């Protein structure tokens, strides 16, 4: 340092855990200018990212950053190359970002271009060979000008903005998978406030069906969640999510979860029309149930077979809810009590769940109590 000029003529090396920094350049306090460069190499980006308020980032990365112009608010340009890079929910084998940010009126404006390959997600079943993202920064807001993820049978398009790194608003959200379209009908807004993720009144169409949801999670634990669905076909839902096969039908109803001290509560009212459960067809299945305090209350279950025979029941049984430490949901020592009334109900309808290897025929009418 001399006469207002501080300089690093030779490279300065700083090592902080898995991250190393190599810095060179100079700044002039008299002219209020800077001309400096930094090279960063990190074998684990998580600790480095936390310093900037970004949690959950994983993988390794190397980066180059150049700062020039105004000392207090310089212009930036550079690049980042990440390996096995991303978040637990979405990560890529390799990602490359190039950026340039210009300071205008003490606010930064500029674009970041990101390309990534061989992506994986907990939500989408198949790998994603390619993804591209263009971000524009204006002050504390990042605008998602274009985001596109392309796989063999899936594509994702997103546009929106991110305010202060925590308030996310998506004006456009569309996913196509095997010809099934999941489209946001209203802008999607959610908050990443410290350890809280909050979704507010998200509304989707899935082909001819509708899906609405609201949720809040704190420290990766769901506090409240509500899903409602109208004319929602299960088959395209299976096309998007990892899940069981062998279930078909049209869903109407809702599922609601609320966290209470001591015991969470789950409430559901569902109607499944044109159901097919593991090869057995039903005209309709309707159920209304609650789960709380290690008890399941089936307020109503009504099954209509393909010949309009019916089985209507209600009851309760004890359980382990929520399931913890690998314990089963229902144990052999749990108790149950059910009442059913059948009217011309086809016996073979029981095949998937009751004595499936024994041929059954005929109809059943009457009352049953268990």
Coordinates of C-alpha atoms in Angstrom, one line a residue:
X1 CA 0.0 0.0 0.0
X2 CA 1.4 3.4 -1.0
X3 CA -0.2 6.8 -1.4
X4 CA -3.7 5.6 -1.7
X5 CA -2.8 2.7 -4.0
X6 CA -3.1 -0.9 -2.7
X7 CA -1.9 -3.6 -4.9
X8 CA -1.2 -7.3 -5.0
X9 CA 1.4 -7.6 -7.8
X10 CA 2.0 -11.3 -7.2
X11 CA -0.8 -13.8 -6.6
X12 CA -2.0 -14.0 -3.0
X13 CA -3.2 -17.5 -1.9
X14 CA -5.9 -17.9 0.7
X15 CA -7.0 -21.4 1.8
X16 CA -10.3 -21.8 3.7
X17 CA -11.3 -25.4 4.3
X18 CA -12.0 -27.0 0.9
X19 CA -11.8 -23.7 -0.9
X20 CA -8.7 -21.8 -2.2
X21 CA -8.6 -18.3 -3.4
X22 CA -5.9 -16.7 -5.7
X23 CA -6.1 -13.0 -5.9
X24 CA -4.2 -10.3 -7.9
X25 CA -4.8 -6.7 -8.9
X26 CA -4.9 -3.2 -7.5
X27 CA -7.3 -0.5 -6.2
X28 CA -6.7 3.3 -6.0
X29 CA -8.4 5.2 -3.3
X30 CA -7.6 8.5 -4.9
X31 CA -9.2 7.8 -8.2
X32 CA -11.8 5.3 -6.7
X33 CA -10.9 2.6 -9.2
X34 CA -10.2 -1.1 -9.1
X35 CA -8.7 -3.6 -11.5
X36 CA -8.5 -7.0 -9.8
X37 CA -9.0 -10.7 -10.6
X38 CA -9.7 -13.7 -8.4
X39 CA -9.6 -17.5 -9.1
X40 CA -11.6 -19.8 -6.7
X41 CA -11.3 -23.5 -6.5
X42 CA -13.6 -25.5 -4.1
X43 CA -13.8 -29.3 -3.8
X44 CA -17.1 -28.7 -1.8
X45 CA -19.1 -25.6 -2.5
X46 CA -21.5 -26.0 0.4
X47 CA -19.5 -24.1 3.1
X48 CA -18.5 -21.4 0.5
X49 CA -22.1 -20.8 -0.6
X50 CA -23.3 -20.5 3.0
X51 CA -21.1 -17.4 3.4
X52 CA -23.4 -15.7 0.8
X53 CA -26.7 -17.0 2.3
X54 CA -27.1 -19.9 -0.1
X55 CA -27.9 -23.2 1.6
X56 CA -28.0 -26.7 0.3
X57 CA -25.7 -26.2 -2.6
X58 CA -23.4 -29.2 -3.3
X59 CA -20.7 -30.3 -5.6
X60 CA -17.3 -28.9 -6.6
X61 CA -16.5 -25.8 -8.6
X62 CA -13.9 -23.5 -10.0
X63 CA -14.6 -19.9 -10.8
X64 CA -12.9 -16.7 -12.2
X65 CA -14.0 -13.2 -11.3
X66 CA -12.8 -9.9 -12.6
X67 CA -13.7 -6.6 -11.0
X68 CA -13.0 -3.3 -12.8
X69 CA -14.2 0.3 -12.7
X70 CA -15.6 2.0 -9.6
X71 CA -14.0 0.8 -6.5
X72 CA -17.2 0.8 -4.4
X73 CA -19.4 -0.5 -7.1
X74 CA -17.3 -2.2 -9.8
X75 CA -18.3 -4.0 -13.0
X76 CA -18.0 -7.8 -12.9
X77 CA -17.4 -10.5 -15.4
X78 CA -16.4 -14.1 -15.1
X79 CA -17.3 -17.7 -15.2
X80 CA -18.1 -20.7 -13.0
X81 CA -17.6 -24.4 -13.8
X82 CA -19.3 -26.9 -11.5
X83 CA -19.1 -30.7 -11.2
X84 CA -21.9 -32.8 -9.7
X85 CA -23.4 -29.4 -9.0
X86 CA -26.8 -28.3 -7.7
X87 CA -29.3 -28.8 -4.9
X88 CA -30.5 -32.1 -3.5
X89 CA -33.8 -31.8 -5.5
X90 CA -32.0 -30.9 -8.7
X91 CA -28.4 -31.4 -9.6
X92 CA -26.2 -31.8 -12.7
X93 CA -23.1 -33.7 -13.7
X94 CA -21.6 -30.5 -15.0
X95 CA -22.7 -26.9 -15.2
X96 CA -21.0 -23.8 -16.8
X97 CA -22.0 -20.2 -16.1
X98 CA -20.8 -17.0 -17.8
X99 CA -21.7 -13.6 -16.6
X100 CA -21.2 -9.9 -16.9
X101 CA -22.6 -7.3 -14.5
X102 CA -22.3 -3.6 -15.1
X103 CA -22.8 -1.0 -12.3
X104 CA -25.2 1.8 -13.2
X105 CA -26.3 4.2 -10.5
X106 CA -24.9 1.9 -7.7
X107 CA -27.1 -1.0 -9.0
X108 CA -25.8 -3.9 -11.0
X109 CA -27.4 -4.9 -14.3
X110 CA -26.4 -7.8 -16.5
X111 CA -27.0 -11.4 -17.6
X112 CA -25.8 -14.8 -16.5
X113 CA -25.9 -17.6 -19.0
X114 CA -25.9 -21.1 -17.6
X115 CA -25.7 -24.4 -19.4
X116 CA -25.8 -27.8 -17.6
X117 CA -25.7 -31.4 -18.6
X118 CA -26.9 -34.8 -17.3
X119 CA -29.3 -33.6 -14.6
X120 CA -31.1 -35.6 -12.0
X121 CA -34.1 -34.8 -9.9
X122 CA -36.0 -36.5 -7.0
X123 CA -39.2 -35.5 -8.7
X124 CA -38.6 -36.4 -12.4
X125 CA -37.9 -40.1 -13.0
X126 CA -35.5 -39.9 -16.0
X127 CA -32.2 -38.1 -16.5
X128 CA -32.2 -34.6 -18.1
X129 CA -29.5 -34.4 -20.7
X130 CA -29.5 -30.6 -21.0
X131 CA -30.6 -27.5 -19.3
X132 CA -30.2 -23.8 -20.2
X133 CA -30.9 -20.7 -18.1
X134 CA -30.6 -17.0 -18.7
X135 CA -30.8 -14.7 -15.6
X136 CA -30.8 -10.9 -15.7
X137 CA -29.9 -9.0 -12.6
X138 CA -31.3 -5.5 -11.8
X139 CA -30.5 -4.4 -8.2
X140 CA -31.6 -7.0 -5.8
X141 CA -33.9 -8.8 -8.3
X142 CA -32.9 -11.7 -10.6
X143 CA -35.2 -12.1 -13.6
X144 CA -35.4 -15.6 -15.1
X145 CA -35.6 -14.5 -18.7
X146 CA -35.5 -18.1 -19.9
X147 CA -35.1 -21.5 -18.3
X148 CA -35.4 -24.7 -20.3
X149 CA -34.7 -28.3 -19.3
X150 CA -34.8 -30.9 -22.0
X151 CA -34.9 -34.7 -21.6
X152 CA -35.7 -37.6 -23.8
X153 CA -39.4 -37.4 -23.0
X154 CA -39.7 -34.3 -20.8
X155 CA -39.3 -30.5 -21.2
X156 CA -39.5 -27.7 -18.7
X157 CA -40.0 -23.9 -19.4
X158 CA -39.9 -21.2 -16.7
X159 CA -39.9 -17.4 -16.6
X160 CA -40.1 -15.2 -13.5
X161 CA -38.1 -13.3 -11.0
X162 CA -36.2 -13.9 -7.7
X163 CA -36.2 -11.0 -5.2
X164 CA -33.4 -10.7 -2.6
X165 CA -32.7 -14.4 -3.1
X166 CA -35.8 -15.6 -1.2
X167 CA -39.0 -14.3 -2.8
X168 CA -39.6 -16.3 -6.0
X169 CA -42.3 -15.4 -8.6
X170 CA -42.8 -17.6 -11.6
X171 CA -44.9 -16.0 -14.3
X172 CA -44.6 -19.0 -16.6
X173 CA -44.2 -22.6 -15.6
X174 CA -44.8 -25.5 -18.1
X175 CA -43.7 -29.1 -18.0
X176 CA -44.4 -31.6 -20.8
X177 CA -43.9 -35.3 -20.3
X178 CA -44.9 -38.1 -22.6
X179 CA -47.4 -35.6 -24.2
X180 CA -48.9 -34.6 -20.8
X181 CA -48.9 -30.8 -20.1
X182 CA -48.6 -29.4 -16.5
X183 CA -49.2 -25.7 -16.8
X184 CA -49.4 -23.0 -14.1
X185 CA -52.7 -21.1 -14.5
X186 CA -51.6 -18.2 -12.2
X187 CA -48.2 -16.9 -11.3
X188 CA -46.4 -19.2 -8.8
X189 CA -45.2 -17.3 -5.7
X190 CA -43.2 -18.9 -2.9
X191 CA -40.8 -17.7 -0.2
X192 CA -37.5 -19.1 0.9
X193 CA -37.2 -17.3 4.2
X194 CA -34.2 -18.6 6.1
X195 CA -35.2 -22.2 6.9
X196 CA -38.8 -21.7 5.8
X197 CA -40.3 -22.6 2.4
X198 CA -43.8 -21.3 1.8
X199 CA -46.1 -21.9 -1.3
X200 CA -49.2 -19.8 -1.7
X201 CA -52.3 -20.8 -3.7
X202 CA -50.6 -22.5 -6.6
X203 CA -53.0 -23.5 -9.4
X204 CA -52.1 -26.0 -12.2
X205 CA -53.8 -27.6 -15.0
X206 CA -52.8 -31.1 -16.0
X207 CA -54.3 -31.9 -19.3
X208 CA -58.1 -31.6 -18.5
X209 CA -57.6 -31.7 -14.7
X210 CA -56.9 -29.1 -12.1
X211 CA -54.5 -29.2 -9.1
X212 CA -54.3 -26.5 -6.4
X213 CA -51.8 -26.5 -3.5
X214 CA -50.6 -24.5 -0.6
X215 CA -47.8 -25.6 1.8
X216 CA -45.3 -24.4 4.4
X217 CA -42.2 -26.3 5.6
X218 CA -39.7 -25.2 8.4
X219 CA -36.3 -26.9 8.7
X220 CA -37.2 -29.4 6.0
X221 CA -40.3 -30.4 8.0
X222 CA -43.8 -29.9 6.6
X223 CA -46.0 -27.8 8.9
X224 CA -49.1 -27.4 6.7
X225 CA -50.0 -28.7 3.2
X226 CA -53.3 -28.7 1.3
X227 CA -53.9 -30.3 -2.1
X228 CA -57.2 -30.1 -3.9
X229 CA -57.9 -31.7 -7.3
X230 CA -60.7 -31.6 -9.9
X231 CA -61.1 -34.0 -12.8
X232 CA -57.5 -35.1 -12.3
X233 CA -56.4 -38.2 -14.1
X234 CA -54.0 -40.4 -12.2
X235 CA -52.2 -41.7 -15.3
X236 CA -50.5 -38.4 -16.3
X237 CA -49.6 -37.8 -12.6
X238 CA -47.7 -41.1 -12.7
X239 CA -46.0 -39.8 -15.9
X240 CA -44.5 -36.9 -13.9
X241 CA -43.7 -38.4 -10.5
X242 CA -41.8 -41.4 -9.2
X243 CA -44.5 -43.6 -7.8
X244 CA -46.5 -46.8 -7.9
X245 CA -48.1 -48.1 -11.1
X246 CA -51.3 -50.1 -11.4
X247 CA -53.6 -47.3 -10.3
X248 CA -55.9 -45.4 -12.7
X249 CA -58.9 -43.2 -12.5
X250 CA -60.2 -39.6 -12.3
X251 CA -59.6 -37.9 -8.9
X252 CA -61.8 -35.2 -7.2
X253 CA -61.3 -34.0 -3.6
X254 CA -58.7 -32.8 -1.3
X255 CA -55.9 -33.9 1.1
X256 CA -54.9 -31.6 4.1
X257 CA -52.0 -32.0 6.5
X258 CA -51.5 -29.9 9.6
X259 CA -48.7 -30.2 12.2
X260 CA -49.8 -30.0 15.8
X261 CA -47.7 -30.3 19.0
X262 CA -47.6 -34.0 19.9
X263 CA -49.4 -35.3 16.8
X264 CA -50.0 -34.1 13.2
X265 CA -53.4 -34.4 11.6
X266 CA -54.3 -35.6 8.2
X267 CA -57.7 -35.1 6.6
X268 CA -58.8 -36.4 3.2
X269 CA -61.9 -36.5 1.1
X270 CA -61.4 -38.3 -2.2
X271 CA -63.6 -39.6 -5.1
X272 CA -62.0 -41.9 -7.7
X273 CA -64.1 -42.4 -10.7
X274 CA -63.5 -45.2 -13.2
X275 CA -60.9 -46.7 -10.9
X276 CA -58.5 -49.5 -11.8
X277 CA -56.5 -50.8 -8.8
X278 CA -53.9 -53.3 -9.8
X279 CA -56.0 -54.8 -12.5
X280 CA -59.4 -54.7 -10.8
X281 CA -61.9 -52.2 -12.2
X282 CA -64.4 -50.2 -10.2
X283 CA -67.1 -47.7 -11.2
X284 CA -66.4 -45.4 -8.3
X285 CA -64.5 -45.3 -5.0
X286 CA -65.3 -42.6 -2.4
X287 CA -63.7 -42.1 0.9
X288 CA -63.6 -39.5 3.7
X289 CA -61.1 -40.0 6.5
X290 CA -59.1 -38.4 9.3
X291 CA -55.8 -39.4 10.9
X292 CA -54.7 -38.0 14.3
X293 CA -53.5 -39.2 17.7
X294 CA -52.4 -42.6 16.3
X295 CA -55.9 -43.3 15.1
X296 CA -57.5 -43.5 11.7
X297 CA -61.2 -42.7 11.4
X298 CA -62.9 -43.8 8.1
X299 CA -66.0 -41.7 8.2
X300 CA -67.2 -43.2 5.0
X301 CA -65.9 -45.5 2.3
X302 CA -68.3 -46.3 -0.6
X303 CA -67.3 -48.6 -3.4
X304 CA -69.4 -49.1 -6.5
X305 CA -68.5 -52.1 -8.7
X306 CA -68.8 -52.2 -12.5
X307 CA -72.3 -53.6 -12.3
X308 CA -73.5 -50.8 -9.9
X309 CA -73.3 -53.1 -6.8
X310 CA -72.2 -51.2 -3.7
X311 CA -70.3 -51.6 -0.5
X312 CA -70.5 -48.8 2.1
X313 CA -68.6 -48.8 5.3
X314 CA -67.1 -46.8 8.2
X315 CA -64.9 -47.5 11.1
X316 CA -61.6 -46.9 12.9
X317 CA -58.3 -48.5 13.6
X318 CA -55.2 -47.6 15.6
X319 CA -51.9 -46.9 13.9
X320 CA -48.5 -45.3 14.2
X321 CA -48.7 -41.8 12.8
X322 CA -46.5 -40.2 11.9
X323 CA -44.2 -43.2 11.1
X324 CA -40.9 -42.9 12.9
X325 CA -37.6 -44.8 13.0
X326 CA -38.8 -47.4 10.4
X327 CA -41.8 -48.5 12.6
X328 CA -44.7 -49.9 10.6
X329 CA -47.8 -47.8 10.1
X330 CA -50.0 -50.6 11.5
X331 CA -48.8 -53.3 13.9
X332 CA -50.3 -56.7 14.7
X333 CA -51.3 -55.5 18.1
X334 CA -53.3 -52.5 16.8
X335 CA -57.1 -52.6 17.1
X336 CA -59.8 -52.0 14.5
X337 CA -63.6 -51.8 14.3
X338 CA -65.5 -51.6 11.0
X339 CA -69.1 -51.8 9.8
X340 CA -70.0 -52.6 6.1
X341 CA -73.3 -52.9 4.2
X342 CA -73.3 -54.6 0.8
X343 CA -75.9 -54.6 -1.9
X344 CA -75.4 -56.9 -4.9
X345 CA -71.6 -56.3 -4.6
X346 CA -69.5 -58.5 -6.9
X347 CA -67.4 -61.0 -4.9
X348 CA -64.6 -60.9 -7.4
X349 CA -64.1 -57.2 -6.6
X350 CA -62.2 -58.3 -3.5
X351 CA -59.5 -60.0 -5.6
X352 CA -56.7 -57.5 -5.3
X353 CA -56.8 -57.4 -1.5
X354 CA -58.5 -60.5 -0.1
X355 CA -57.6 -64.1 -0.9
X356 CA -56.4 -63.1 -4.4
X357 CA -55.4 -66.7 -5.4
X358 CA -58.9 -68.2 -4.6
X359 CA -61.4 -67.8 -7.5
X360 CA -64.5 -65.9 -6.4
X361 CA -67.9 -65.4 -8.1
X362 CA -71.4 -64.2 -7.3
X363 CA -72.7 -61.2 -5.4
X364 CA -73.0 -60.3 -1.7
X365 CA -75.7 -58.4 0.1
X366 CA -76.1 -57.7 3.8
X367 CA -74.3 -56.2 6.8
X368 CA -70.8 -57.1 8.1
X369 CA -69.2 -55.9 11.3
X370 CA -65.5 -56.5 12.1

